[in-house]
CSV table of C-alpha atoms in Angstrom, one decimal:
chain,number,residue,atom,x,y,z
A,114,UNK,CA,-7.7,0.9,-27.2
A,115,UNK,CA,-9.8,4.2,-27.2
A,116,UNK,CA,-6.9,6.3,-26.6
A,117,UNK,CA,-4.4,4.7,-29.3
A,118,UNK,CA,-2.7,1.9,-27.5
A,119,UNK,CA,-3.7,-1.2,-29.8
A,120,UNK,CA,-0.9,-2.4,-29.8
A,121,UNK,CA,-0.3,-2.3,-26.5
A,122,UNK,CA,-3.6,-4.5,-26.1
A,123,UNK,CA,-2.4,-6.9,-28.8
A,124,UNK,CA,0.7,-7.3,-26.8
A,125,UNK,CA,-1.2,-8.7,-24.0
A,126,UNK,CA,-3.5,-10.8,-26.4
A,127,UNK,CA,-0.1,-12.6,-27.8
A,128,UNK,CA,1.1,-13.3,-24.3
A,129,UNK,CA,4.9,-12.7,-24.7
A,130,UNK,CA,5.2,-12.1,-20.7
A,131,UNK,CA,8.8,-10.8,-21.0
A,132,UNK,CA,8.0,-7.9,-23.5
A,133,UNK,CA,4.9,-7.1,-21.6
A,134,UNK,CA,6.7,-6.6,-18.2
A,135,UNK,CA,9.0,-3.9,-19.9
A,136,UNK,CA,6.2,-2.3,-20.2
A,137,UNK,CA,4.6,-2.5,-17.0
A,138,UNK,CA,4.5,1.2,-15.9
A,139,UNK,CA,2.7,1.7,-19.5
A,140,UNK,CA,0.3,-0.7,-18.0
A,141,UNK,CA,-0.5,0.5,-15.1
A,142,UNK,CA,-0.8,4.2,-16.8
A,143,UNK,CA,-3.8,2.7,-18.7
A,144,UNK,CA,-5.3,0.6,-16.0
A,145,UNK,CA,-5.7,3.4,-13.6
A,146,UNK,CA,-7.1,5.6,-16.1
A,147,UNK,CA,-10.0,2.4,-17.4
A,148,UNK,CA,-10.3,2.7,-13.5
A,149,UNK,CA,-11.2,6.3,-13.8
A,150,UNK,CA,-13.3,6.0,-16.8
A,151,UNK,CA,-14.7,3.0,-17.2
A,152,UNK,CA,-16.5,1.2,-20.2
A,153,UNK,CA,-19.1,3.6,-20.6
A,154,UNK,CA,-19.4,4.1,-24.5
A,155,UNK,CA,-19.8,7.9,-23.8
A,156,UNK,CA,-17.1,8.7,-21.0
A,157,UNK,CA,-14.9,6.9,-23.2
A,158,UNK,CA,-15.1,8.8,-25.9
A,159,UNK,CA,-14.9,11.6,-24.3
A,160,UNK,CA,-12.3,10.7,-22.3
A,161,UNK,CA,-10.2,9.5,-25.7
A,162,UNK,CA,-11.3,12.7,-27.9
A,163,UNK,CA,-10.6,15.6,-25.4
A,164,UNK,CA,-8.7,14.0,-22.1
A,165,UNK,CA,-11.1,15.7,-19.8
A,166,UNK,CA,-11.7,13.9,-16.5
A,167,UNK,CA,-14.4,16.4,-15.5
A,168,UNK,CA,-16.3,16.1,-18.4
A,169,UNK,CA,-15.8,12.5,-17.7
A,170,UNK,CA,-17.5,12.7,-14.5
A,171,UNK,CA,-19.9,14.9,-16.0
A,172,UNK,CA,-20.9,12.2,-17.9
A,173,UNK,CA,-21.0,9.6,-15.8
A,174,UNK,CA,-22.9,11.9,-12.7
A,175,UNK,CA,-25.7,11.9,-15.8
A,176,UNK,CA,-25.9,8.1,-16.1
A,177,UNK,CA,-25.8,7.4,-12.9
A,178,UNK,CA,-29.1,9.9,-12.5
A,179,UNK,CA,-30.3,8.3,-15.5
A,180,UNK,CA,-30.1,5.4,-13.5
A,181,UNK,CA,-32.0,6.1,-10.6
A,182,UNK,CA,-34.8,7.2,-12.6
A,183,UNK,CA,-35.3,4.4,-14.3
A,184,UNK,CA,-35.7,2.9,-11.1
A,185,UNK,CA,-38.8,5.1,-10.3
A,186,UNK,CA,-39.9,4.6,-14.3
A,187,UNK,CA,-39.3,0.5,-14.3
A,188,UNK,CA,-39.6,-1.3,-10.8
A,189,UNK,CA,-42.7,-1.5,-8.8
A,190,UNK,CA,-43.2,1.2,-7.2
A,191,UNK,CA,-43.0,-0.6,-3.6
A,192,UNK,CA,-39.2,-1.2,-4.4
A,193,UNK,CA,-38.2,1.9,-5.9
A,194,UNK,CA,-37.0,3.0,-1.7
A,195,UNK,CA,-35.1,-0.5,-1.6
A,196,UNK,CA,-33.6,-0.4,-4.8
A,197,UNK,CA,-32.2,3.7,-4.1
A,198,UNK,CA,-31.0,2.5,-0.7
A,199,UNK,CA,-28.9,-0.8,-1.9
A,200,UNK,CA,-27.4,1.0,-4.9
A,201,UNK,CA,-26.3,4.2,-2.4
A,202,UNK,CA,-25.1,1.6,-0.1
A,203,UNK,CA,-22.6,-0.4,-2.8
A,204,UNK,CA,-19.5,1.8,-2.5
A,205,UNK,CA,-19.4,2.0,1.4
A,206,UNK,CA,-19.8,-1.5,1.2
A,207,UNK,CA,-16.8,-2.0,-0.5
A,208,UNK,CA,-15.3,0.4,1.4
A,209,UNK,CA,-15.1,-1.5,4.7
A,210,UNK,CA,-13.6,-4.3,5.4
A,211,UNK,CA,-16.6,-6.9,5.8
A,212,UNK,CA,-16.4,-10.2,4.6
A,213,UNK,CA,-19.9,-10.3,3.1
A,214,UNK,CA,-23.0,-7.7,2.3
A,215,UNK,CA,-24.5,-6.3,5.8
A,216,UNK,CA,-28.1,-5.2,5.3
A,217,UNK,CA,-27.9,-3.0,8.5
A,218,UNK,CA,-25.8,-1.0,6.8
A,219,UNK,CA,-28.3,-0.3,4.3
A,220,UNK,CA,-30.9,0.5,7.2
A,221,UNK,CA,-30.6,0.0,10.4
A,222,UNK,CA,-32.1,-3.3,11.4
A,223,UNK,CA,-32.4,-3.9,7.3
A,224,UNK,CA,-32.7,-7.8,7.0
A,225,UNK,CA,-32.1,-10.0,3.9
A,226,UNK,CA,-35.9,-10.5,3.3
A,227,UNK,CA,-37.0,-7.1,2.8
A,228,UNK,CA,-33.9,-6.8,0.1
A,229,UNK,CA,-33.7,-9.7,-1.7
A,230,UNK,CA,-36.0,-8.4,-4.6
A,231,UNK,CA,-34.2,-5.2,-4.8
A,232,UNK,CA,-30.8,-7.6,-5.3
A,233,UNK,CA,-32.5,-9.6,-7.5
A,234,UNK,CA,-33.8,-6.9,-10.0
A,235,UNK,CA,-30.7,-4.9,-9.5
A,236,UNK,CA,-28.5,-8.1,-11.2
A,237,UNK,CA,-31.4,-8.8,-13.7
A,238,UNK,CA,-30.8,-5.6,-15.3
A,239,UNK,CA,-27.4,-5.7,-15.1
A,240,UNK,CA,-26.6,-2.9,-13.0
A,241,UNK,CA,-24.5,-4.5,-10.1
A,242,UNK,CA,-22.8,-8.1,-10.0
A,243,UNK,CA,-23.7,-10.5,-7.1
A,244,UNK,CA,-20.5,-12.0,-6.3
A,245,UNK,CA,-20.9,-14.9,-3.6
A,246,UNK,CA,-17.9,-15.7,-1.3
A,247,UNK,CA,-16.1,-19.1,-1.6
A,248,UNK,CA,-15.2,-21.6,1.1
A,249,UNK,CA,-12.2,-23.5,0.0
A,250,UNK,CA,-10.0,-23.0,-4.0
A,251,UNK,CA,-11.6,-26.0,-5.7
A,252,UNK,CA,-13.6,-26.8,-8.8
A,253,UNK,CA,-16.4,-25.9,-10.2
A,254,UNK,CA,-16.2,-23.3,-7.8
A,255,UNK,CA,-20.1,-22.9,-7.5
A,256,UNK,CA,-19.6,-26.1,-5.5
A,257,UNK,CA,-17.9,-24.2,-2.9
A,258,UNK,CA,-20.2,-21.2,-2.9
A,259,UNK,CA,-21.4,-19.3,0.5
A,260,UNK,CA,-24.9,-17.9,-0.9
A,261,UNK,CA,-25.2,-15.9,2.3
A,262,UNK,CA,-22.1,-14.3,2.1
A,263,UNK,CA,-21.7,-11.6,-0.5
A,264,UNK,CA,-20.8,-8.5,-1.9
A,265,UNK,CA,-22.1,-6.2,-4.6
A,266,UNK,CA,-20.2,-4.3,-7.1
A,267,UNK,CA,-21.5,-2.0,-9.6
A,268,UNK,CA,-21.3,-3.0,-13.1
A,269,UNK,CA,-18.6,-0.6,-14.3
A,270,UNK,CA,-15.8,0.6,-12.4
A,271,UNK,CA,-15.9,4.6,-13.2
A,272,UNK,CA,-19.1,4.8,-12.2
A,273,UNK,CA,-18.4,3.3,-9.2
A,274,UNK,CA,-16.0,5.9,-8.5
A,275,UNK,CA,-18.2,8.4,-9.4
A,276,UNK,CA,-20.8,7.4,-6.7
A,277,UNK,CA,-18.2,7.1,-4.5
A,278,UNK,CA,-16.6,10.5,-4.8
A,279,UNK,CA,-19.7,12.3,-5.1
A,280,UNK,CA,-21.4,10.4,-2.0
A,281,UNK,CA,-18.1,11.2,-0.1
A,282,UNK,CA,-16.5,14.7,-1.3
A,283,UNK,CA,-19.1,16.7,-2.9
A,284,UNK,CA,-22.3,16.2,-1.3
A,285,UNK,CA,-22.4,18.7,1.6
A,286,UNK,CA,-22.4,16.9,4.4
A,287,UNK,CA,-25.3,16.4,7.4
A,288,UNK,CA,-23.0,14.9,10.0
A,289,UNK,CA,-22.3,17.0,13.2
């Protein structure tokens, strides 16, 4: 909606399938580019006023430091270590293909116990969704609900791609 396409958004809300597909490419245009940007009020605007994807990662590189210092300004100072570990550790996470969150790849030998605190105050303020794998399609689905088994995503999707690109492409690297 940011960068003009109301009506395209207002299309979907009404739910006339056949006149959406014709414009599917339209569709996927704009979803890659949410994926890009985000929800961020800032990127956004940026990203709808000028159409600069650097600035947009600009933008997003500074919340996502704005972050991690609110980490060391907010959480105990016993977590702070924890809670910079898990949120580094999100996107390659997500990048593998594990069925659930593994705490050895945060640290090697890492064990639930010494994160669960770090996951808890991570989803209290609203920085990453705990999402909790399912054991069989069925409803409520909480009734099937693995509370071992899980994965964390950050909150918004550009930044996301932000921490993954910078942890992976622009960060020189230390590997031999």
């Amino acid at each position: 909606m940011a960068t003009g396409k109301e009506r395209f958004a207002e299309l979907l809300d009404s739910g006339d399938f056949a006149m959406i597909t014709s414009f599917r490419q339209t569709y996927i245009d704009v979803l890659k580019l949410y994926y890009f940007v985000g929800r961020m009020p800032e990127a956004v605007q940026c990203f709808a006023e000028d159409n600069d994807f650097a600035e947009v990662r600009t933008i997003q590189k500074r919340i996502l430091a704005a972050y991690e210092q609110d980490f060391s300004k907010h959480a105990p100072h016993e977590l702070v270590p924890k809670l910079c570990m898990l949120w580094n550790s999100i996107p390659s996470q997500l990048a593998k293909e594990n069925k659930k969150f593994l705490y050895g790849l945060v640290r090697d030998g890492g064990r639930a116990k010494e994160y669960e605190t770090a996951i808890l105050w991570l989803t209290d303020c609203s920085l990453v969704y705990k999402i909790s794998r399912v054991n069989a399609a069925g409803l409520p689905l909480q009734a099937y609900e693995d509370l071992k088994a899980f994965k964390l995503f950050v909150l918004v999707v550009g930044l996301l791609g932000c921490i993954f690109i910078f942890q992976n492409f622009l960060v020189p690297s230390t590997r031999t």
